């Protein structure tokens, strides 16, 4: 059985001078026989949330995976606690599939923190969390 996963990301693939790490992670996850990507939730970070959404759609189109939904999340850290499409999507899956959904948080954690703030204790129902970090002096 494939592991169900939500990827919370700030993709900048295709934007000049920006990292490709999130795009590569998404492509690898979508092509993994071990994972079922339920959707991408986009947050601010490497680029604006609007640019991240465009990058995500462009990548999904290039991979022939337009079936994967993309949800708009936090536009900045000031959006912490503000309900978004992304927070609704994550909370909905965690509520309906407790212990069966993993989260790969590879961008700023504003969307993930918002889910917990709006639904206290819900993150305890995550099967597994994989988090990528690496900012220094930022």
mmCIF file of N, CA and C in Angstrom:
data_model
loop_
_atom_site.group_PDB
_atom_site.id
_atom_site.type_symbol
_atom_site.label_atom_id
_atom_site.label_comp_id
_atom_site.label_asym_id
_atom_site.label_seq_id
_atom_site.Cartn_x
_atom_site.Cartn_y
_atom_site.Cartn_z
ATOM 1 N N UNK A 1 0.837 -1.181 0.000
ATOM 2 C CA UNK A 1 0.000 0.000 0.000
ATOM 3 C C UNK A 1 0.886 1.250 0.000
ATOM 4 N N UNK A 2 0.544 2.184 -0.858
ATOM 5 C CA UNK A 2 1.337 3.413 -0.971
ATOM 6 C C UNK A 2 1.028 4.359 0.187
ATOM 7 N N UNK A 3 2.050 5.059 0.642
ATOM 8 C CA UNK A 3 1.888 6.018 1.727
ATOM 9 C C UNK A 3 1.266 7.296 1.183
ATOM 10 N N UNK A 4 0.186 7.736 1.803
ATOM 11 C CA UNK A 4 -0.493 8.971 1.416
ATOM 12 C C UNK A 4 0.277 10.147 2.018
ATOM 13 N N UNK A 5 0.553 11.147 1.170
ATOM 14 C CA UNK A 5 1.383 12.261 1.613
ATOM 15 C C UNK A 5 0.870 13.579 1.047
ATOM 16 N N UNK A 6 0.961 14.608 1.867
ATOM 17 C CA UNK A 6 0.699 15.985 1.445
ATOM 18 C C UNK A 6 2.048 16.693 1.466
ATOM 19 N N UNK A 7 2.369 17.392 0.387
ATOM 20 C CA UNK A 7 3.632 18.133 0.318
ATOM 21 C C UNK A 7 3.329 19.616 0.512
ATOM 22 N N UNK A 8 3.847 20.179 1.593
ATOM 23 C CA UNK A 8 3.699 21.604 1.885
ATOM 24 C C UNK A 8 4.996 22.272 1.441
ATOM 25 N N UNK A 9 4.913 23.183 0.488
ATOM 26 C CA UNK A 9 6.103 23.602 -0.244
ATOM 27 C C UNK A 9 6.070 25.065 -0.674
ATOM 28 N N UNK A 10 7.248 25.567 -0.998
ATOM 29 C CA UNK A 10 7.402 26.912 -1.574
ATOM 30 C C UNK A 10 8.239 26.797 -2.855
ATOM 31 N N UNK A 11 7.694 26.137 -3.872
ATOM 32 C CA UNK A 11 8.492 25.831 -5.065
ATOM 33 C C UNK A 11 8.875 27.069 -5.874
ATOM 34 N N UNK A 12 10.119 27.065 -6.320
ATOM 35 C CA UNK A 12 10.617 28.170 -7.147
ATOM 36 C C UNK A 12 11.260 27.649 -8.419
ATOM 37 N N UNK A 13 11.040 26.380 -8.726
ATOM 38 C CA UNK A 13 11.661 25.783 -9.906
ATOM 39 C C UNK A 13 11.220 26.546 -11.153
ATOM 40 N N UNK A 14 12.187 26.917 -11.960
ATOM 41 C CA UNK A 14 11.926 27.680 -13.170
ATOM 42 C C UNK A 14 12.099 29.182 -13.000
ATOM 43 N N UNK A 15 12.300 29.632 -11.768
ATOM 44 C CA UNK A 15 12.519 31.057 -11.505
ATOM 45 C C UNK A 15 14.017 31.299 -11.477
ATOM 46 N N UNK A 16 14.483 32.178 -12.334
ATOM 47 C CA UNK A 16 15.915 32.441 -12.460
ATOM 48 C C UNK A 16 16.548 32.768 -11.103
ATOM 49 N N UNK A 17 17.657 32.104 -10.817
ATOM 50 C CA UNK A 17 18.413 32.370 -9.605
ATOM 51 C C UNK A 17 17.866 31.720 -8.348
ATOM 52 N N UNK A 18 16.820 30.931 -8.458
ATOM 53 C CA UNK A 18 16.212 30.299 -7.290
ATOM 54 C C UNK A 18 16.532 28.813 -7.264
ATOM 55 N N UNK A 19 16.366 28.219 -6.086
ATOM 56 C CA UNK A 19 16.666 26.799 -5.898
ATOM 57 C C UNK A 19 15.652 25.905 -6.610
ATOM 58 N N UNK A 20 16.110 24.717 -6.958
ATOM 59 C CA UNK A 20 15.226 23.728 -7.574
ATOM 60 C C UNK A 20 14.861 22.617 -6.603
ATOM 61 N N UNK A 21 15.302 22.712 -5.341
ATOM 62 C CA UNK A 21 15.160 21.606 -4.402
ATOM 63 C C UNK A 21 13.709 21.158 -4.199
ATOM 64 N N UNK A 22 12.782 22.086 -4.044
ATOM 65 C CA UNK A 22 11.388 21.691 -3.845
ATOM 66 C C UNK A 22 10.824 21.023 -5.096
ATOM 67 N N UNK A 23 11.148 21.585 -6.257
ATOM 68 C CA UNK A 23 10.683 20.982 -7.507
ATOM 69 C C UNK A 23 11.202 19.573 -7.688
ATOM 70 N N UNK A 24 12.447 19.369 -7.350
ATOM 71 C CA UNK A 24 13.033 18.031 -7.442
ATOM 72 C C UNK A 24 12.354 17.085 -6.464
ATOM 73 N N UNK A 25 12.114 17.533 -5.244
ATOM 74 C CA UNK A 25 11.440 16.689 -4.251
ATOM 75 C C UNK A 25 10.037 16.311 -4.723
ATOM 76 N N UNK A 26 9.320 17.263 -5.288
ATOM 77 C CA UNK A 26 7.972 16.998 -5.801
ATOM 78 C C UNK A 26 8.024 15.977 -6.931
ATOM 79 N N UNK A 27 8.933 16.174 -7.874
ATOM 80 C CA UNK A 27 9.060 15.250 -9.010
ATOM 81 C C UNK A 27 9.399 13.844 -8.532
ATOM 82 N N UNK A 28 10.314 13.729 -7.595
ATOM 83 C CA UNK A 28 10.679 12.405 -7.069
ATOM 84 C C UNK A 28 9.495 11.758 -6.354
ATOM 85 N N UNK A 29 8.767 12.526 -5.545
ATOM 86 C CA UNK A 29 7.610 11.979 -4.832
ATOM 87 C C UNK A 29 6.533 11.508 -5.802
ATOM 88 N N UNK A 30 6.276 12.301 -6.835
ATOM 89 C CA UNK A 30 5.236 11.941 -7.797
ATOM 90 C C UNK A 30 5.600 10.705 -8.610
ATOM 91 N N UNK A 31 6.879 10.440 -8.737
ATOM 92 C CA UNK A 31 7.316 9.274 -9.502
ATOM 93 C C UNK A 31 7.683 8.089 -8.628
ATOM 94 N N UNK A 32 7.483 8.203 -7.331
ATOM 95 C CA UNK A 32 7.789 7.112 -6.416
ATOM 96 C C UNK A 32 6.629 6.121 -6.366
ATOM 97 N N UNK A 33 6.910 4.843 -6.560
ATOM 98 C CA UNK A 33 5.842 3.846 -6.445
ATOM 99 C C UNK A 33 5.392 3.650 -4.995
ATOM 100 N N UNK A 34 6.130 4.223 -4.053
ATOM 101 C CA UNK A 34 5.816 4.063 -2.628
ATOM 102 C C UNK A 34 4.905 5.166 -2.090
ATOM 103 N N UNK A 35 4.698 6.237 -2.872
ATOM 104 C CA UNK A 35 3.944 7.392 -2.377
ATOM 105 C C UNK A 35 2.722 7.701 -3.228
ATOM 106 N N UNK A 36 1.673 8.160 -2.562
ATOM 107 C CA UNK A 36 0.496 8.703 -3.229
ATOM 108 C C UNK A 36 0.389 10.158 -2.776
ATOM 109 N N UNK A 37 0.723 11.080 -3.666
ATOM 110 C CA UNK A 37 0.684 12.501 -3.333
ATOM 111 C C UNK A 37 -0.764 12.974 -3.430
ATOM 112 N N UNK A 38 -1.325 13.352 -2.278
ATOM 113 C CA UNK A 38 -2.715 13.791 -2.222
ATOM 114 C C UNK A 38 -2.888 15.211 -2.731
ATOM 115 N N UNK A 39 -1.844 16.012 -2.591
ATOM 116 C CA UNK A 39 -1.914 17.394 -3.048
ATOM 117 C C UNK A 39 -0.705 18.178 -2.608
ATOM 118 N N UNK A 40 -0.565 19.352 -3.201
ATOM 119 C CA UNK A 40 0.499 20.279 -2.847
ATOM 120 C C UNK A 40 -0.143 21.483 -2.175
ATOM 121 N N UNK A 41 0.381 21.862 -1.022
ATOM 122 C CA UNK A 41 -0.073 23.080 -0.359
ATOM 123 C C UNK A 41 1.081 24.068 -0.448
ATOM 124 N N UNK A 42 0.788 25.238 -0.947
ATOM 125 C CA UNK A 42 1.834 26.208 -1.263
ATOM 126 C C UNK A 42 1.892 27.286 -0.180
ATOM 127 N N UNK A 43 3.104 27.632 0.189
ATOM 128 C CA UNK A 43 3.343 28.674 1.173
ATOM 129 C C UNK A 43 4.366 29.668 0.632
ATOM 130 N N UNK A 44 4.497 30.781 1.312
ATOM 131 C CA UNK A 44 5.509 31.790 0.980
ATOM 132 C C UNK A 44 6.888 31.221 1.293
ATOM 133 N N UNK A 45 7.927 31.839 0.797
ATOM 134 C CA UNK A 45 9.280 31.408 1.140
ATOM 135 C C UNK A 45 10.263 31.760 0.054
ATOM 136 N N UNK A 46 10.640 30.758 -0.742
ATOM 137 C CA UNK A 46 11.586 30.998 -1.836
ATOM 138 C C UNK A 46 11.073 32.056 -2.800
ATOM 139 N N UNK A 47 9.753 32.067 -2.972
ATOM 140 C CA UNK A 47 9.076 33.029 -3.841
ATOM 141 C C UNK A 47 7.738 33.372 -3.184
ATOM 142 N N UNK A 48 7.005 34.303 -3.758
ATOM 143 C CA UNK A 48 5.671 34.619 -3.234
ATOM 144 C C UNK A 48 4.765 33.406 -3.397
ATOM 145 N N UNK A 49 3.700 33.361 -2.623
ATOM 146 C CA UNK A 49 2.773 32.237 -2.723
ATOM 147 C C UNK A 49 2.174 32.161 -4.134
ATOM 148 N N UNK A 50 1.914 33.308 -4.753
ATOM 149 C CA UNK A 50 1.349 33.314 -6.106
ATOM 150 C C UNK A 50 2.330 32.722 -7.113
ATOM 151 N N UNK A 51 3.606 33.097 -7.012
ATOM 152 C CA UNK A 51 4.620 32.540 -7.910
ATOM 153 C C UNK A 51 4.807 31.058 -7.627
ATOM 154 N N UNK A 52 4.762 30.671 -6.357
ATOM 155 C CA UNK A 52 4.872 29.255 -5.993
ATOM 156 C C UNK A 52 3.766 28.417 -6.611
ATOM 157 N N UNK A 53 2.566 28.958 -6.637
ATOM 158 C CA UNK A 53 1.440 28.249 -7.263
ATOM 159 C C UNK A 53 1.688 28.077 -8.755
ATOM 160 N N UNK A 54 2.154 29.137 -9.410
ATOM 161 C CA UNK A 54 2.460 29.048 -10.846
ATOM 162 C C UNK A 54 3.555 28.016 -11.103
ATOM 163 N N UNK A 55 4.596 28.023 -10.278
ATOM 164 C CA UNK A 55 5.690 27.051 -10.433
ATOM 165 C C UNK A 55 5.176 25.628 -10.242
ATOM 166 N N UNK A 56 4.322 25.435 -9.247
ATOM 167 C CA UNK A 56 3.769 24.101 -8.982
ATOM 168 C C UNK A 56 2.953 23.606 -10.169
ATOM 169 N N UNK A 57 2.088 24.457 -10.698
ATOM 170 C CA UNK A 57 1.263 24.066 -11.854
ATOM 171 C C UNK A 57 2.127 23.790 -13.083
ATOM 172 N N UNK A 58 3.141 24.620 -13.293
ATOM 173 C CA UNK A 58 4.032 24.418 -14.439
ATOM 174 C C UNK A 58 4.759 23.084 -14.318
ATOM 175 N N UNK A 59 5.237 22.755 -13.107
ATOM 176 C CA UNK A 59 5.929 21.485 -12.876
ATOM 177 C C UNK A 59 4.982 20.309 -13.056
ATOM 178 N N UNK A 60 3.798 20.392 -12.471
ATOM 179 C CA UNK A 60 2.829 19.303 -12.605
ATOM 180 C C UNK A 60 2.457 19.072 -14.062
ATOM 181 N N UNK A 61 2.286 20.157 -14.808
ATOM 182 C CA UNK A 61 1.980 20.042 -16.229
ATOM 183 C C UNK A 61 3.117 19.355 -16.983
ATOM 184 N N UNK A 62 4.361 19.752 -16.682
ATOM 185 C CA UNK A 62 5.522 19.156 -17.357
ATOM 186 C C UNK A 62 5.647 17.667 -17.050
ATOM 187 N N UNK A 63 5.198 17.269 -15.851
ATOM 188 C CA UNK A 63 5.276 15.864 -15.451
ATOM 189 C C UNK A 63 4.042 15.068 -15.859
ATOM 190 N N UNK A 64 3.084 15.751 -16.498
ATOM 191 C CA UNK A 64 1.848 15.072 -16.893
ATOM 192 C C UNK A 64 1.002 14.691 -15.693
ATOM 193 N N UNK A 65 1.039 15.506 -14.637
ATOM 194 C CA UNK A 65 0.317 15.202 -13.396
ATOM 195 C C UNK A 65 -0.628 16.329 -13.000
ATOM 196 N N UNK A 66 -1.401 16.776 -13.957
ATOM 197 C CA UNK A 66 -2.377 17.827 -13.670
ATOM 198 C C UNK A 66 -3.492 17.335 -12.752
ATOM 199 N N UNK A 67 -3.499 16.043 -12.439
ATOM 200 C CA UNK A 67 -4.490 15.470 -11.530
ATOM 201 C C UNK A 67 -4.197 15.794 -10.065
ATOM 202 N N UNK A 68 -2.997 16.267 -9.772
ATOM 203 C CA UNK A 68 -2.606 16.581 -8.395
ATOM 204 C C UNK A 68 -3.088 17.992 -8.055
ATOM 205 N N UNK A 69 -3.935 18.125 -7.030
ATOM 206 C CA UNK A 69 -4.439 19.451 -6.684
ATOM 207 C C UNK A 69 -3.391 20.321 -5.999
ATOM 208 N N UNK A 70 -3.535 21.632 -6.192
ATOM 209 C CA UNK A 70 -2.644 22.630 -5.609
ATOM 210 C C UNK A 70 -3.507 23.611 -4.818
ATOM 211 N N UNK A 71 -3.096 23.879 -3.569
ATOM 212 C CA UNK A 71 -3.875 24.740 -2.689
ATOM 213 C C UNK A 71 -3.045 25.917 -2.200
ATOM 214 N N UNK A 72 -3.642 27.107 -2.243
ATOM 215 C CA UNK A 72 -2.977 28.326 -1.798
ATOM 216 C C UNK A 72 -2.986 28.407 -0.273
ATOM 217 N N UNK A 73 -1.803 28.678 0.266
ATOM 218 C CA UNK A 73 -1.665 28.829 1.707
ATOM 219 C C UNK A 73 -1.201 30.213 2.087
ATOM 220 N N UNK A 74 -0.402 30.273 3.123
ATOM 221 C CA UNK A 74 0.048 31.531 3.709
ATOM 222 C C UNK A 74 0.891 32.348 2.736
ATOM 223 N N UNK A 75 0.583 33.635 2.656
ATOM 224 C CA UNK A 75 1.350 34.548 1.804
ATOM 225 C C UNK A 75 2.544 35.135 2.544
ATOM 226 N N UNK A 76 2.514 35.070 3.888
ATOM 227 C CA UNK A 76 3.629 35.547 4.700
ATOM 228 C C UNK A 76 3.486 34.970 6.103
ATOM 229 N N UNK A 77 4.497 35.168 6.913
ATOM 230 C CA UNK A 77 4.444 34.693 8.296
ATOM 231 C C UNK A 77 3.316 35.382 9.065
ATOM 232 N N UNK A 78 2.909 36.563 8.629
ATOM 233 C CA UNK A 78 1.804 37.277 9.282
ATOM 234 C C UNK A 78 0.468 36.564 9.086
ATOM 235 N N UNK A 79 0.417 35.603 8.174
ATOM 236 C CA UNK A 79 -0.815 34.844 7.936
ATOM 237 C C UNK A 79 -0.983 33.673 8.906
ATOM 238 N N UNK A 80 -0.060 33.526 9.831
ATOM 239 C CA UNK A 80 -0.162 32.449 10.816
ATOM 240 C C UNK A 80 -1.513 32.521 11.519
ATOM 241 N N UNK A 81 -2.246 31.427 11.478
ATOM 242 C CA UNK A 81 -3.553 31.363 12.121
ATOM 243 C C UNK A 81 -4.709 31.778 11.250
ATOM 244 N N UNK A 82 -4.431 32.255 10.031
ATOM 245 C CA UNK A 82 -5.500 32.654 9.110
ATOM 246 C C UNK A 82 -5.862 31.464 8.224
ATOM 247 N N UNK A 83 -7.138 31.133 8.200
ATOM 248 C CA UNK A 83 -7.639 30.014 7.418
ATOM 249 C C UNK A 83 -7.360 30.228 5.924
ATOM 250 N N UNK A 84 -6.880 29.181 5.252
ATOM 251 C CA UNK A 84 -6.597 29.232 3.815
ATOM 252 C C UNK A 84 -7.089 27.945 3.163
ATOM 253 N N UNK A 85 -7.043 27.904 1.845
ATOM 254 C CA UNK A 85 -7.355 26.660 1.127
ATOM 255 C C UNK A 85 -6.432 25.540 1.608
ATOM 256 N N UNK A 86 -5.162 25.874 1.781
ATOM 257 C CA UNK A 86 -4.172 24.878 2.192
ATOM 258 C C UNK A 86 -4.467 24.335 3.581
ATOM 259 N N UNK A 87 -4.768 25.224 4.534
ATOM 260 C CA UNK A 87 -5.037 24.742 5.892
ATOM 261 C C UNK A 87 -6.304 23.896 5.931
ATOM 262 N N UNK A 88 -7.309 24.268 5.156
ATOM 263 C CA UNK A 88 -8.533 23.459 5.075
ATOM 264 C C UNK A 88 -8.250 22.085 4.489
ATOM 265 N N UNK A 89 -7.454 22.032 3.429
ATOM 266 C CA UNK A 89 -7.129 20.763 2.774
ATOM 267 C C UNK A 89 -6.384 19.833 3.732
ATOM 268 N N UNK A 90 -5.361 20.379 4.395
ATOM 269 C CA UNK A 90 -4.569 19.562 5.315
ATOM 270 C C UNK A 90 -5.450 19.077 6.466
ATOM 271 N N UNK A 91 -6.181 19.974 7.100
ATOM 272 C CA UNK A 91 -7.031 19.601 8.236
ATOM 273 C C UNK A 91 -8.091 18.582 7.829
ATOM 274 N N UNK A 92 -8.651 18.746 6.649
ATOM 275 C CA UNK A 92 -9.668 17.807 6.171
ATOM 276 C C UNK A 92 -9.132 16.397 6.049
ATOM 277 N N UNK A 93 -7.945 16.261 5.479
ATOM 278 C CA UNK A 93 -7.354 14.930 5.322
ATOM 279 C C UNK A 93 -6.932 14.337 6.658
ATOM 280 N N UNK A 94 -6.406 15.166 7.553
ATOM 281 C CA UNK A 94 -5.994 14.647 8.859
ATOM 282 C C UNK A 94 -7.204 14.222 9.676
ATOM 283 N N UNK A 95 -8.308 14.945 9.550
ATOM 284 C CA UNK A 95 -9.528 14.608 10.287
ATOM 285 C C UNK A 95 -10.164 13.325 9.774
ATOM 286 N N UNK A 96 -10.197 13.179 8.462
ATOM 287 C CA UNK A 96 -10.887 12.020 7.879
ATOM 288 C C UNK A 96 -10.017 10.776 7.791
ATOM 289 N N UNK A 97 -8.719 10.931 7.907
ATOM 290 C CA UNK A 97 -7.812 9.792 7.751
ATOM 291 C C UNK A 97 -6.742 9.794 8.842
ATOM 292 N N UNK A 98 -7.156 9.915 10.087
ATOM 293 C CA UNK A 98 -6.218 9.990 11.213
ATOM 294 C C UNK A 98 -5.237 8.827 11.189
ATOM 295 N N UNK A 99 -3.961 9.159 11.286
ATOM 296 C CA UNK A 99 -2.912 8.149 11.319
ATOM 297 C C UNK A 99 -2.555 7.549 9.976
ATOM 298 N N UNK A 100 -3.144 8.076 8.904
ATOM 299 C CA UNK A 100 -2.911 7.500 7.576
ATOM 300 C C UNK A 100 -2.266 8.464 6.590
ATOM 301 N N UNK A 101 -2.078 9.717 6.992
ATOM 302 C CA UNK A 101 -1.537 10.734 6.088
ATOM 303 C C UNK A 101 -0.242 11.288 6.663
ATOM 304 N N UNK A 102 0.788 11.331 5.816
ATOM 305 C CA UNK A 102 2.064 11.928 6.193
ATOM 306 C C UNK A 102 2.170 13.313 5.572
ATOM 307 N N UNK A 103 3.024 14.140 6.159
ATOM 308 C CA UNK A 103 3.258 15.486 5.640
ATOM 309 C C UNK A 103 4.745 15.653 5.379
ATOM 310 N N UNK A 104 5.067 16.128 4.180
ATOM 311 C CA UNK A 104 6.432 16.534 3.859
ATOM 312 C C UNK A 104 6.415 18.052 3.851
ATOM 313 N N UNK A 105 6.971 18.653 4.881
ATOM 314 C CA UNK A 105 6.999 20.110 5.015
ATOM 315 C C UNK A 105 8.365 20.584 4.538
ATOM 316 N N UNK A 106 8.401 21.086 3.300
ATOM 317 C CA UNK A 106 9.692 21.453 2.711
ATOM 318 C C UNK A 106 9.802 22.951 2.441
ATOM 319 N N UNK A 107 8.948 23.712 3.088
ATOM 320 C CA UNK A 107 8.995 25.166 3.025
ATOM 321 C C UNK A 107 8.796 25.722 4.421
ATOM 322 N N UNK A 108 8.635 27.031 4.554
ATOM 323 C CA UNK A 108 8.320 27.591 5.861
ATOM 324 C C UNK A 108 7.085 26.899 6.454
ATOM 325 N N UNK A 109 7.036 26.774 7.751
ATOM 326 C CA UNK A 109 6.006 25.969 8.410
ATOM 327 C C UNK A 109 4.732 26.728 8.749
ATOM 328 N N UNK A 110 4.479 27.837 8.089
ATOM 329 C CA UNK A 110 3.307 28.647 8.395
ATOM 330 C C UNK A 110 2.007 27.882 8.170
ATOM 331 N N UNK A 111 1.878 27.159 7.060
ATOM 332 C CA UNK A 111 0.654 26.388 6.808
ATOM 333 C C UNK A 111 0.442 25.318 7.868
ATOM 334 N N UNK A 112 1.505 24.615 8.216
ATOM 335 C CA UNK A 112 1.408 23.529 9.193
ATOM 336 C C UNK A 112 1.043 24.103 10.562
ATOM 337 N N UNK A 113 1.687 25.193 10.943
ATOM 338 C CA UNK A 113 1.391 25.836 12.228
ATOM 339 C C UNK A 113 -0.047 26.343 12.266
ATOM 340 N N UNK A 114 -0.524 26.855 11.153
ATOM 341 C CA UNK A 114 -1.899 27.348 11.080
ATOM 342 C C UNK A 114 -2.898 26.218 11.283
ATOM 343 N N UNK A 115 -2.630 25.070 10.682
ATOM 344 C CA UNK A 115 -3.522 23.917 10.853
ATOM 345 C C UNK A 115 -3.659 23.583 12.333
ATOM 346 N N UNK A 116 -2.542 23.558 13.042
ATOM 347 C CA UNK A 116 -2.571 23.232 14.477
ATOM 348 C C UNK A 116 -3.243 24.345 15.282
ATOM 349 N N UNK A 117 -2.978 25.578 14.934
ATOM 350 C CA UNK A 117 -3.578 26.699 15.668
ATOM 351 C C UNK A 117 -5.098 26.696 15.527
ATOM 352 N N UNK A 118 -5.594 26.391 14.337
ATOM 353 C CA UNK A 118 -7.043 26.383 14.089
ATOM 354 C C UNK A 118 -7.718 25.103 14.566
ATOM 355 N N UNK A 119 -6.933 24.027 14.702
ATOM 356 C CA UNK A 119 -7.463 22.716 15.093
ATOM 357 C C UNK A 119 -6.538 22.105 16.141
ATOM 358 N N UNK A 120 -6.538 22.621 17.370
ATOM 359 C CA UNK A 120 -5.578 22.173 18.380
ATOM 360 C C UNK A 120 -5.547 20.652 18.538
ATOM 361 N N UNK A 121 -4.339 20.108 18.465
ATOM 362 C CA UNK A 121 -4.130 18.674 18.638
ATOM 363 C C UNK A 121 -4.193 17.856 17.365
ATOM 364 N N UNK A 122 -4.612 18.458 16.258
ATOM 365 C CA UNK A 122 -4.807 17.697 15.025
ATOM 366 C C UNK A 122 -3.506 17.114 14.472
ATOM 367 N N UNK A 123 -2.384 17.789 14.705
ATOM 368 C CA UNK A 123 -1.121 17.277 14.157
ATOM 369 C C UNK A 123 -0.699 15.966 14.817
ATOM 370 N N UNK A 124 -1.308 15.624 15.943
ATOM 371 C CA UNK A 124 -1.000 14.335 16.560
ATOM 372 C C UNK A 124 -1.545 13.180 15.725
ATOM 373 N N UNK A 125 -2.410 13.487 14.754
ATOM 374 C CA UNK A 125 -2.959 12.436 13.892
ATOM 375 C C UNK A 125 -2.156 12.232 12.614
ATOM 376 N N UNK A 126 -1.048 12.962 12.454
ATOM 377 C CA UNK A 126 -0.187 12.783 11.288
ATOM 378 C C UNK A 126 0.563 11.455 11.434
ATOM 379 N N UNK A 127 0.583 10.677 10.372
ATOM 380 C CA UNK A 127 1.308 9.402 10.411
ATOM 381 C C UNK A 127 2.806 9.650 10.592
ATOM 382 N N UNK A 128 3.334 10.539 9.761
ATOM 383 C CA UNK A 128 4.762 10.850 9.799
ATOM 384 C C UNK A 128 4.957 12.257 9.245
ATOM 385 N N UNK A 129 5.894 12.971 9.836
ATOM 386 C CA UNK A 129 6.248 14.297 9.328
ATOM 387 C C UNK A 129 7.703 14.278 8.897
ATOM 388 N N UNK A 130 7.932 14.742 7.674
ATOM 389 C CA UNK A 130 9.285 14.890 7.163
ATOM 390 C C UNK A 130 9.460 16.376 6.926
ATOM 391 N N UNK A 131 10.491 16.941 7.523
ATOM 392 C CA UNK A 131 10.687 18.385 7.465
ATOM 393 C C UNK A 131 12.059 18.694 6.908
ATOM 394 N N UNK A 132 12.115 19.624 5.961
ATOM 395 C CA UNK A 132 13.397 20.039 5.406
ATOM 396 C C UNK A 132 13.702 21.430 5.944
ATOM 397 N N UNK A 133 14.882 21.614 6.444
ATOM 398 C CA UNK A 133 15.285 22.919 6.936
ATOM 399 C C UNK A 133 16.683 23.252 6.445
ATOM 400 N N UNK A 134 17.084 24.466 6.662
ATOM 401 C CA UNK A 134 18.431 24.778 6.249
ATOM 402 C C UNK A 134 18.773 26.242 6.209
ATOM 403 N N UNK A 135 17.854 27.117 6.623
ATOM 404 C CA UNK A 135 18.150 28.541 6.599
ATOM 405 C C UNK A 135 19.098 28.907 7.732
ATOM 406 N N UNK A 136 20.112 29.664 7.417
ATOM 407 C CA UNK A 136 21.075 30.127 8.403
ATOM 408 C C UNK A 136 21.151 31.638 8.298
ATOM 409 N N UNK A 137 21.088 32.321 9.442
ATOM 410 C CA UNK A 137 21.157 33.777 9.496
ATOM 411 C C UNK A 137 20.087 34.452 8.644
ATOM 412 N N UNK A 138 18.894 33.915 8.644
ATOM 413 C CA UNK A 138 17.792 34.480 7.860
ATOM 414 C C UNK A 138 16.703 34.936 8.796
#
